[in-house]
PDB file of C-alpha atoms in Angstrom:
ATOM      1  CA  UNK A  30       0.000   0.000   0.000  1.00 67.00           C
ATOM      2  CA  UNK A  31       1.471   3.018  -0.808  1.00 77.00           C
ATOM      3  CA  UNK A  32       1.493   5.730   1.499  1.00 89.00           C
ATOM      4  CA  UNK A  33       1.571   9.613   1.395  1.00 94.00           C
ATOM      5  CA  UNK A  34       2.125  11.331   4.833  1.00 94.00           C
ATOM      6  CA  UNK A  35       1.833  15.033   6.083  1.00 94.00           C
ATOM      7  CA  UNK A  36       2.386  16.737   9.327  1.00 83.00           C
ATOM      8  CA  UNK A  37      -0.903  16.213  11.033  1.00 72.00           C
ATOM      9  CA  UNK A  38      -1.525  19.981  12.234  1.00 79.00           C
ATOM     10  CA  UNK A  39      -3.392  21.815  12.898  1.00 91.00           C
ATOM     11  CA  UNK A  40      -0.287  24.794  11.407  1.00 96.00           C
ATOM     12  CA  UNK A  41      -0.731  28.130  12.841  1.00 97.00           C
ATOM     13  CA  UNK A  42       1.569  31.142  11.971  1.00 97.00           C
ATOM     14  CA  UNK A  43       0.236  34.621  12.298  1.00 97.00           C
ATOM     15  CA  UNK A  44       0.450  37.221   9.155  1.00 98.00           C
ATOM     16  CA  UNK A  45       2.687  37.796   7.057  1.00 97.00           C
ATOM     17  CA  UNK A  46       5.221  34.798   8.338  1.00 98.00           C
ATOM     18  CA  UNK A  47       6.557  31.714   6.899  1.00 97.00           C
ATOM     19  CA  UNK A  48       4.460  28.344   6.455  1.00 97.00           C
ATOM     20  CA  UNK A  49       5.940  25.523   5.933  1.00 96.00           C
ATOM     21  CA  UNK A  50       4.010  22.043   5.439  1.00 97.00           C
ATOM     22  CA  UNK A  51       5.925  18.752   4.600  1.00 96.00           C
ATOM     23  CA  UNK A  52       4.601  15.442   3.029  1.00 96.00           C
ATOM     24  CA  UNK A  53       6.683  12.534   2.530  1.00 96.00           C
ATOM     25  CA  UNK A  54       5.617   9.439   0.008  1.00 95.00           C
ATOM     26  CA  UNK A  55       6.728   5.560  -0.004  1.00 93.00           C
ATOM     27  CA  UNK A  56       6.344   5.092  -3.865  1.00 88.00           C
ATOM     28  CA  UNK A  57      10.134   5.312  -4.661  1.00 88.00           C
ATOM     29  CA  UNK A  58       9.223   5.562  -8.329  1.00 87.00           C
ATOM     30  CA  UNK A  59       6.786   8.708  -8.184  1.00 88.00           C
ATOM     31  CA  UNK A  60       7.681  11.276 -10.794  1.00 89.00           C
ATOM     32  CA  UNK A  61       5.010  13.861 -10.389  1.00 93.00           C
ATOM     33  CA  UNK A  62       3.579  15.271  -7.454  1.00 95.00           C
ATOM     34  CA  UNK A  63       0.845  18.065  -6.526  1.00 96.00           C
ATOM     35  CA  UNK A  64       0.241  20.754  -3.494  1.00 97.00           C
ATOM     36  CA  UNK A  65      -4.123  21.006  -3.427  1.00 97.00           C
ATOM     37  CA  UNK A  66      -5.680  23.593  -1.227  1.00 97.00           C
ATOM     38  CA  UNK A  67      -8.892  22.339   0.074  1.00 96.00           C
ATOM     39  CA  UNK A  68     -10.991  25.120   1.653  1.00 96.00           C
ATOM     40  CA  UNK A  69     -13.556  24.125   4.362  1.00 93.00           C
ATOM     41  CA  UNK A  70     -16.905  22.384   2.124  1.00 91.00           C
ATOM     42  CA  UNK A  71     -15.250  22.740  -0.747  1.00 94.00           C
ATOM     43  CA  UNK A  72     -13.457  20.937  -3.699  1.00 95.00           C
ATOM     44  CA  UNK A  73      -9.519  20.805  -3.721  1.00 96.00           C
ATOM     45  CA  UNK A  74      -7.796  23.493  -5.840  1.00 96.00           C
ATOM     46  CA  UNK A  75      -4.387  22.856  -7.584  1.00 96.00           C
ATOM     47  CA  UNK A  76      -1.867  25.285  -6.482  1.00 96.00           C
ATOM     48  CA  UNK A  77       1.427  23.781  -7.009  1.00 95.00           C
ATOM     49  CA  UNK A  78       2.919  20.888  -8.773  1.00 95.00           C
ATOM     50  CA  UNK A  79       7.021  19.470  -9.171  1.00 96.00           C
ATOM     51  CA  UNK A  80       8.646  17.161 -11.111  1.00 94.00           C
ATOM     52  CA  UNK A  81      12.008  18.023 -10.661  1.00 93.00           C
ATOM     53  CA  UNK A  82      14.346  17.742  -7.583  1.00 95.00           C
ATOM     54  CA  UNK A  83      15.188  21.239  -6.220  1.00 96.00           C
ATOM     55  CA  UNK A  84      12.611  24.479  -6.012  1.00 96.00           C
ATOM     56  CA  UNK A  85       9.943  25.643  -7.880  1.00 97.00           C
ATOM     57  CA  UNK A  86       8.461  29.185  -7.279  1.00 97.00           C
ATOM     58  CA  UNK A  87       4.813  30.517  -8.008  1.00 96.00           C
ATOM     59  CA  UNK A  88       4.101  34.101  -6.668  1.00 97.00           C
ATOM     60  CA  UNK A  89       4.262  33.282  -2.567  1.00 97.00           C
ATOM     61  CA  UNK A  90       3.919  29.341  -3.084  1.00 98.00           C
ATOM     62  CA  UNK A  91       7.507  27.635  -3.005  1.00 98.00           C
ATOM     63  CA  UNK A  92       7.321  24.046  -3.334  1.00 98.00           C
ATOM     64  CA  UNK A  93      10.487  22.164  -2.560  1.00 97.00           C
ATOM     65  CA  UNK A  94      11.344  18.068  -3.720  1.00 97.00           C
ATOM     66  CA  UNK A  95      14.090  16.145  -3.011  1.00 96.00           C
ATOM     67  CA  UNK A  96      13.264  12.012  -4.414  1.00 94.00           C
ATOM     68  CA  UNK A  97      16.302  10.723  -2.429  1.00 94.00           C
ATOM     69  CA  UNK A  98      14.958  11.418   0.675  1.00 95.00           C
ATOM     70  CA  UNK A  99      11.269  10.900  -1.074  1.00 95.00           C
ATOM     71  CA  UNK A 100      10.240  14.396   0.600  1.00 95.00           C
ATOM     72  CA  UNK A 101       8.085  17.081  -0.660  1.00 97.00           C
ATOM     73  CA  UNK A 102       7.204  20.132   0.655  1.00 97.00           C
ATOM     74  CA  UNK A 103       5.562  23.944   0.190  1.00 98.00           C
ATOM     75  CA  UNK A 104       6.075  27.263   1.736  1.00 98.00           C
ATOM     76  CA  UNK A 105       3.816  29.619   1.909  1.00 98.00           C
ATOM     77  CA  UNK A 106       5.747  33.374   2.297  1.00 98.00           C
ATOM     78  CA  UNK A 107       3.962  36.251   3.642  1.00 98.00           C
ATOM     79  CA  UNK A 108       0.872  33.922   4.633  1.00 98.00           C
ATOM     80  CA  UNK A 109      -2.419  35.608   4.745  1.00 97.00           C
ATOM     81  CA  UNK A 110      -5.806  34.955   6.748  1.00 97.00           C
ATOM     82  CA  UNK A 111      -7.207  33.369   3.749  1.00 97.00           C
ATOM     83  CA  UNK A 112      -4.515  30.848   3.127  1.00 97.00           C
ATOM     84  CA  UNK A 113      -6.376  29.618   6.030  1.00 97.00           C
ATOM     85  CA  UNK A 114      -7.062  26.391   4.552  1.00 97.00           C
ATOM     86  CA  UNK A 115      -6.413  22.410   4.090  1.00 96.00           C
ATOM     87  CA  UNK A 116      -3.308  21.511   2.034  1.00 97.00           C
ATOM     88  CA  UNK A 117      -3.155  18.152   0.302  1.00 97.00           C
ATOM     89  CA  UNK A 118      -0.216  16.396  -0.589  1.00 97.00           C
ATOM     90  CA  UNK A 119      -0.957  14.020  -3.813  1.00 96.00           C
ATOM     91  CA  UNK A 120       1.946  11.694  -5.450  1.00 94.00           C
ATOM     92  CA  UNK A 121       1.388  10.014  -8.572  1.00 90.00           C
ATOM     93  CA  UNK A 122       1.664   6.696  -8.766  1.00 83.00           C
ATOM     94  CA  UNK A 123       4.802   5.227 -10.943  1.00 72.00           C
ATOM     95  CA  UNK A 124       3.164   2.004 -12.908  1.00 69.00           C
ATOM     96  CA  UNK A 125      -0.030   3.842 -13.458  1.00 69.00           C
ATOM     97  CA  UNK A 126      -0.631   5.614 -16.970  1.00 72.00           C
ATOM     98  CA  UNK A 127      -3.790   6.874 -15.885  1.00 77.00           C
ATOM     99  CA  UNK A 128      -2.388   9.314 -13.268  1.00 80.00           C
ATOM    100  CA  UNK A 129      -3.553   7.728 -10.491  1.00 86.00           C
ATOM    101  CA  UNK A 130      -2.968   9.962  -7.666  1.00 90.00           C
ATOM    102  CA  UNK A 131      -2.098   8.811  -3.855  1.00 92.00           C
ATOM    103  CA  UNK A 132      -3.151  11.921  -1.152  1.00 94.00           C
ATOM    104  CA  UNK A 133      -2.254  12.967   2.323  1.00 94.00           C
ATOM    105  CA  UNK A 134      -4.772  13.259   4.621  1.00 93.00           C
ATOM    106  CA  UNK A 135      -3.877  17.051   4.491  1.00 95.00           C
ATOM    107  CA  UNK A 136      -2.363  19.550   7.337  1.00 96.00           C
ATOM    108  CA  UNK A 137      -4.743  22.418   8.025  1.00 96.00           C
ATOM    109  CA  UNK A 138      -3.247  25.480   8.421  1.00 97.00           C
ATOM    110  CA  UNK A 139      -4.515  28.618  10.272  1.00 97.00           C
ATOM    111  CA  UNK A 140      -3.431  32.231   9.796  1.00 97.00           C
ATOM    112  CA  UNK A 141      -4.186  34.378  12.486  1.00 96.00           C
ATOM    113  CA  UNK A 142      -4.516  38.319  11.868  1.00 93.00           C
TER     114      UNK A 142
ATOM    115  CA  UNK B  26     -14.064  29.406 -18.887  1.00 63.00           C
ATOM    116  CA  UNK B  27     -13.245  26.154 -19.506  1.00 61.00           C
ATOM    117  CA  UNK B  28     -14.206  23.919 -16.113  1.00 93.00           C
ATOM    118  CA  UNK B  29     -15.289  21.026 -14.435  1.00 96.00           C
ATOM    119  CA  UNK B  30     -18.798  20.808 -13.308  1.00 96.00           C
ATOM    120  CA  UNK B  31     -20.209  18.916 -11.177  1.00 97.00           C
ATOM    121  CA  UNK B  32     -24.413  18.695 -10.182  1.00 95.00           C
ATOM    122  CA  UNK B  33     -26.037  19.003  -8.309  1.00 95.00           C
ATOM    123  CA  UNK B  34     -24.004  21.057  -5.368  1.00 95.00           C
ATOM    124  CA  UNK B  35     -25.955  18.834  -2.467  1.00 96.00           C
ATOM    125  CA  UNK B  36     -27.560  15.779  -2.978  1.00 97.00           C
ATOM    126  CA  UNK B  37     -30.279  14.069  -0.255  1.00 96.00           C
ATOM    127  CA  UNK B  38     -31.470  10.918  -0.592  1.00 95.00           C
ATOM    128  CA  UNK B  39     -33.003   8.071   1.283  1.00 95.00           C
ATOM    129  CA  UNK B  40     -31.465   4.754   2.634  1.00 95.00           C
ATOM    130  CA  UNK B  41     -31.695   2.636   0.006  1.00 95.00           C
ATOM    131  CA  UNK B  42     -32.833   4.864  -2.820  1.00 96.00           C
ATOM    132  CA  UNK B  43     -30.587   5.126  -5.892  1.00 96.00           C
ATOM    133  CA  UNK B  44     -28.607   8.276  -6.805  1.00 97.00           C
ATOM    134  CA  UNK B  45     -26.930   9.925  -9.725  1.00 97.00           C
ATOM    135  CA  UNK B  46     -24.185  12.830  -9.792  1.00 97.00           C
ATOM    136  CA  UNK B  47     -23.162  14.410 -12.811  1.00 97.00           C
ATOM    137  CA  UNK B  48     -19.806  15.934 -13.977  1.00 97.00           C
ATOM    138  CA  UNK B  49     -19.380  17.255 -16.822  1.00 97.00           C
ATOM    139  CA  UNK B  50     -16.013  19.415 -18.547  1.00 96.00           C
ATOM    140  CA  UNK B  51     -15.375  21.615 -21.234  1.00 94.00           C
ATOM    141  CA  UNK B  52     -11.527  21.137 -20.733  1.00 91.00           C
ATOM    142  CA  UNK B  53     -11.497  18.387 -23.697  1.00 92.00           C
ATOM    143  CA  UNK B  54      -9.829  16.264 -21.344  1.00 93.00           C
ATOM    144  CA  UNK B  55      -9.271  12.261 -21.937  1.00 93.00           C
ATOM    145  CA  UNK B  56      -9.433  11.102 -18.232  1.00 94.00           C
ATOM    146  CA  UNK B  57     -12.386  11.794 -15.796  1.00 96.00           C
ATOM    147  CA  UNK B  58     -12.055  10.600 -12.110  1.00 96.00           C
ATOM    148  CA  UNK B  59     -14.194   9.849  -9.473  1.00 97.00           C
ATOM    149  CA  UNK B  60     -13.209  10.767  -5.773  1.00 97.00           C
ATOM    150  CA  UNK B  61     -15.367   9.949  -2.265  1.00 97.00           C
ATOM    151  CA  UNK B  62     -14.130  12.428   0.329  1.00 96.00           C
ATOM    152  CA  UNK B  63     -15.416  11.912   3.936  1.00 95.00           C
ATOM    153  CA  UNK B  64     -14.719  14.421   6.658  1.00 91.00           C
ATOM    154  CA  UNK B  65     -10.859  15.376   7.681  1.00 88.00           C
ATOM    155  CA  UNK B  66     -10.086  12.618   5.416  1.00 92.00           C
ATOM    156  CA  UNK B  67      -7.849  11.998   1.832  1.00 93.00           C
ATOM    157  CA  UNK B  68     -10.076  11.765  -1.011  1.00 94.00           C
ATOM    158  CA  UNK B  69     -10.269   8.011  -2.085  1.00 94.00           C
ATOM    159  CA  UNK B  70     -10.782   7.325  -6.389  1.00 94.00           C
ATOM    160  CA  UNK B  71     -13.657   4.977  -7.318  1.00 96.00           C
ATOM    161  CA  UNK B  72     -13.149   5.047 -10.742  1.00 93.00           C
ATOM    162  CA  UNK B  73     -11.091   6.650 -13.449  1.00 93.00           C
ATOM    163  CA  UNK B  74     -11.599   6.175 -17.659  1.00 93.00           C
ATOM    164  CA  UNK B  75      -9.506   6.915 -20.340  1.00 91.00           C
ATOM    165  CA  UNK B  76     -11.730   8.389 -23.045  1.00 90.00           C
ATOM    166  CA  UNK B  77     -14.266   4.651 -23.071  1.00 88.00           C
ATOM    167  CA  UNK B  78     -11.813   2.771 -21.205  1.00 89.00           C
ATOM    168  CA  UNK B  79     -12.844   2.088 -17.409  1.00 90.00           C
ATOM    169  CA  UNK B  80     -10.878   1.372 -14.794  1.00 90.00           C
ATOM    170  CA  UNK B  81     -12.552   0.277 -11.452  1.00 90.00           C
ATOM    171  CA  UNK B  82     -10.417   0.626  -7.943  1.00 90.00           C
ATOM    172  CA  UNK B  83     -10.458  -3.075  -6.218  1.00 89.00           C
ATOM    173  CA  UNK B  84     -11.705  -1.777  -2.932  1.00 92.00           C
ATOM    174  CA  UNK B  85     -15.039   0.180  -4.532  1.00 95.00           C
ATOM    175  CA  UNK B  86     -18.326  -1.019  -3.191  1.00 93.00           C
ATOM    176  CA  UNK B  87     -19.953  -2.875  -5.653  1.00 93.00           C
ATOM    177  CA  UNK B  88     -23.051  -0.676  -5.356  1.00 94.00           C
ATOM    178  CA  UNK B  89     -21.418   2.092  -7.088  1.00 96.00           C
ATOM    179  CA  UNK B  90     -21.358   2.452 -10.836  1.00 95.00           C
ATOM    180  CA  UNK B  91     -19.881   5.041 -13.438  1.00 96.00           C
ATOM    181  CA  UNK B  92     -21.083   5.801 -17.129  1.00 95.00           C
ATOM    182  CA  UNK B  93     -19.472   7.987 -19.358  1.00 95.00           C
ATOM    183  CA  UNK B  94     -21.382   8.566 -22.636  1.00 95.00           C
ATOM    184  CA  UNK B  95     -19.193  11.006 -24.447  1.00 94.00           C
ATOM    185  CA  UNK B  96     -15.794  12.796 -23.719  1.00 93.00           C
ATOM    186  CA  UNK B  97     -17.619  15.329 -21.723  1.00 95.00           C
ATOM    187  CA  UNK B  98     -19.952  13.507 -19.235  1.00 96.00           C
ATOM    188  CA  UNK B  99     -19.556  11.322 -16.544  1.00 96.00           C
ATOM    189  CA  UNK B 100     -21.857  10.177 -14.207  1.00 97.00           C
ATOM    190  CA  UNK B 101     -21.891   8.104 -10.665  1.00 97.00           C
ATOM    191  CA  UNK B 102     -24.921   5.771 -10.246  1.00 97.00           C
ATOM    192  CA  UNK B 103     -24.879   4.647  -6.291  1.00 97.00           C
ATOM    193  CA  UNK B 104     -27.755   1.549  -6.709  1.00 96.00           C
ATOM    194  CA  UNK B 105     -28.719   1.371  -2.863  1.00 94.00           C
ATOM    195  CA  UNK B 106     -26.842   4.198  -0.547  1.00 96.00           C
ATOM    196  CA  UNK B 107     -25.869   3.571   2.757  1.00 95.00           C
ATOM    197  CA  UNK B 108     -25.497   5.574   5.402  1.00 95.00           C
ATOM    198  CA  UNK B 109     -21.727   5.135   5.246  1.00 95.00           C
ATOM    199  CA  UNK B 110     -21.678   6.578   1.861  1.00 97.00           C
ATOM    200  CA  UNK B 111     -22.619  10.106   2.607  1.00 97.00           C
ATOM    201  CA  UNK B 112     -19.728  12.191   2.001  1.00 97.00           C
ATOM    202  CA  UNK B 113     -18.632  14.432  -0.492  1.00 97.00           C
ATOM    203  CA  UNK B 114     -18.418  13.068  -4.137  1.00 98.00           C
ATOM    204  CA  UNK B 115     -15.557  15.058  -6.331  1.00 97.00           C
ATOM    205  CA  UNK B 116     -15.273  14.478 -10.092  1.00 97.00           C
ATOM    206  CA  UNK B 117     -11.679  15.237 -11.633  1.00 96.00           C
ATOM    207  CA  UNK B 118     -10.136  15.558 -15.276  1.00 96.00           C
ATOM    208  CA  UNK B 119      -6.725  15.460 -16.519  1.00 94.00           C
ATOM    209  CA  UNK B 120      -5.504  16.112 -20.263  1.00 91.00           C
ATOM    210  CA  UNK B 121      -3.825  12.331 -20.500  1.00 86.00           C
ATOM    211  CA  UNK B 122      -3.126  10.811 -17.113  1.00 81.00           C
ATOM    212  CA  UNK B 123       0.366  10.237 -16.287  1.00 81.00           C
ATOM    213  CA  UNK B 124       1.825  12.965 -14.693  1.00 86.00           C
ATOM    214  CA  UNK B 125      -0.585  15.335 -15.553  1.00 88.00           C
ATOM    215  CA  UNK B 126      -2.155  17.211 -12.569  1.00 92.00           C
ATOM    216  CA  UNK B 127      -5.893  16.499 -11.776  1.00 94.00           C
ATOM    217  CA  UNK B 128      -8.461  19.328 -12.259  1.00 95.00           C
ATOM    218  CA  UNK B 129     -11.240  18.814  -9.448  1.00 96.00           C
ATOM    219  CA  UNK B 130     -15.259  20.084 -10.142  1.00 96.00           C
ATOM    220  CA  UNK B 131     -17.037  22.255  -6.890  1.00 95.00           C
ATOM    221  CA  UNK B 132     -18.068  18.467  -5.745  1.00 96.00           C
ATOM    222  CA  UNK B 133     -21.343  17.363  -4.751  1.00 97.00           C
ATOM    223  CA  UNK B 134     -22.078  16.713  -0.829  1.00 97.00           C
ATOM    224  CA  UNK B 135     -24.420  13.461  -0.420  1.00 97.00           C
ATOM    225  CA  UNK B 136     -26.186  13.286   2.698  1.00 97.00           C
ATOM    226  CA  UNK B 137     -28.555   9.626   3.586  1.00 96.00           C
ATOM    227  CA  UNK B 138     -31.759  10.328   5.356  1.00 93.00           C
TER     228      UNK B 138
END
């Protein structure tokens, strides 16, 4: 079975710091994998995806990889009150053509004003 | 815009009495997913197809069924719903699988009288 892990939370930081949330993944293989916000009743929203060891940088979303250590994870700079969310680590799944994806159970993460 | 849709928002139904949700996309995509997301938990795939081609998880209850007619719709048929299978019900797409990231609909929350 494979198995994706986060940092069970709950995260708080207050405004305007640093958030860091880590996943890592057993499927040795995985080439892909995919940061999903998840807002309280509602569907999970793509945010950030890797496929290559090292950093990847989207506006304040920094997700990091490193497939040695089979570790993934995303920061979150100058965090905001409604970043205030669920964040969902997904890993694809190496034999599978059809993208099947394996997800954390998710770290919620609270900014505070 | 093009999107994933998914109706209807909130679904109620009786023990027992059969169900269909909807999804629907406009992103042209070959792969359509089905998730089952209960509360603080990962979301779990039921089914996935590759344009006709269906693929059914081994752990799916066998009272759930998926059609997909044409490229665009999808549908989840749950024959007699249990009270265990209220949760929310989240449709994805992705262009071709593989390492493609997953593009979820709003979902649609299922609640068992």
């Amino acid at each position: 079975q494979k198995e994706v892990e986060q940092n069970s939370g709950p995260l708080s930081v207050p405004e305007g710091a640093i958030a860091s949330l880590n996943c890592t993944y057993s499927d040795r293989g995985s080439q892909s994998f995919f940061w999903y916000r998840q807002y309280s009743g509602k569907s999970p929203e793509l945010i950030m995806f890797i496929y290559s060891n090292g950093d990847k940088e989207d506006g304040r979303f920094t997700a990091q990889l490193n497939k040695a250590s089979q570790y993934v994870s995303l920061l979150i700079r100058d965090s905001q009150p409604s970043d205030s969310a669920t964040y969902l680590c997904a890993v694809n799944e190496e034999s599978s053509t059809l993208g099947r994806l394996y997800f954390g159970r998710g770290t919620q993460l609270t900014v505070w004003p | 815009d093009a999107m994933v849709i998914q109706n209807p928002r909130y679904q109620v139904t009786q023990f027992g009495k059969p169900v269909t949700l909807s999804c629907s996309q406009t992103l042209n995509h070959n792969v359509m997913y089905w998730y089952q997301q209960k509360s603080s938990q990962a979301p779990k795939l039921l089914f996935h197809y590759y344009d006709k081609d269906f693929n059914n998880e081994a752990d799916t209850p066998d009272n759930f069924q998926s059609r997909r007619p044409n490229t665009s719709f999808c549908f989840l048929d749950i024959r007699s719903p249990g009270l265990g299978d209220a949760a929310m019900y989240l449709c994805a797409t992705s262009f071709t699988g593989g390492n493609q990231p997953q593009h979820f609909g709003d979902g649609t929350r299922l609640s068992i009288l």
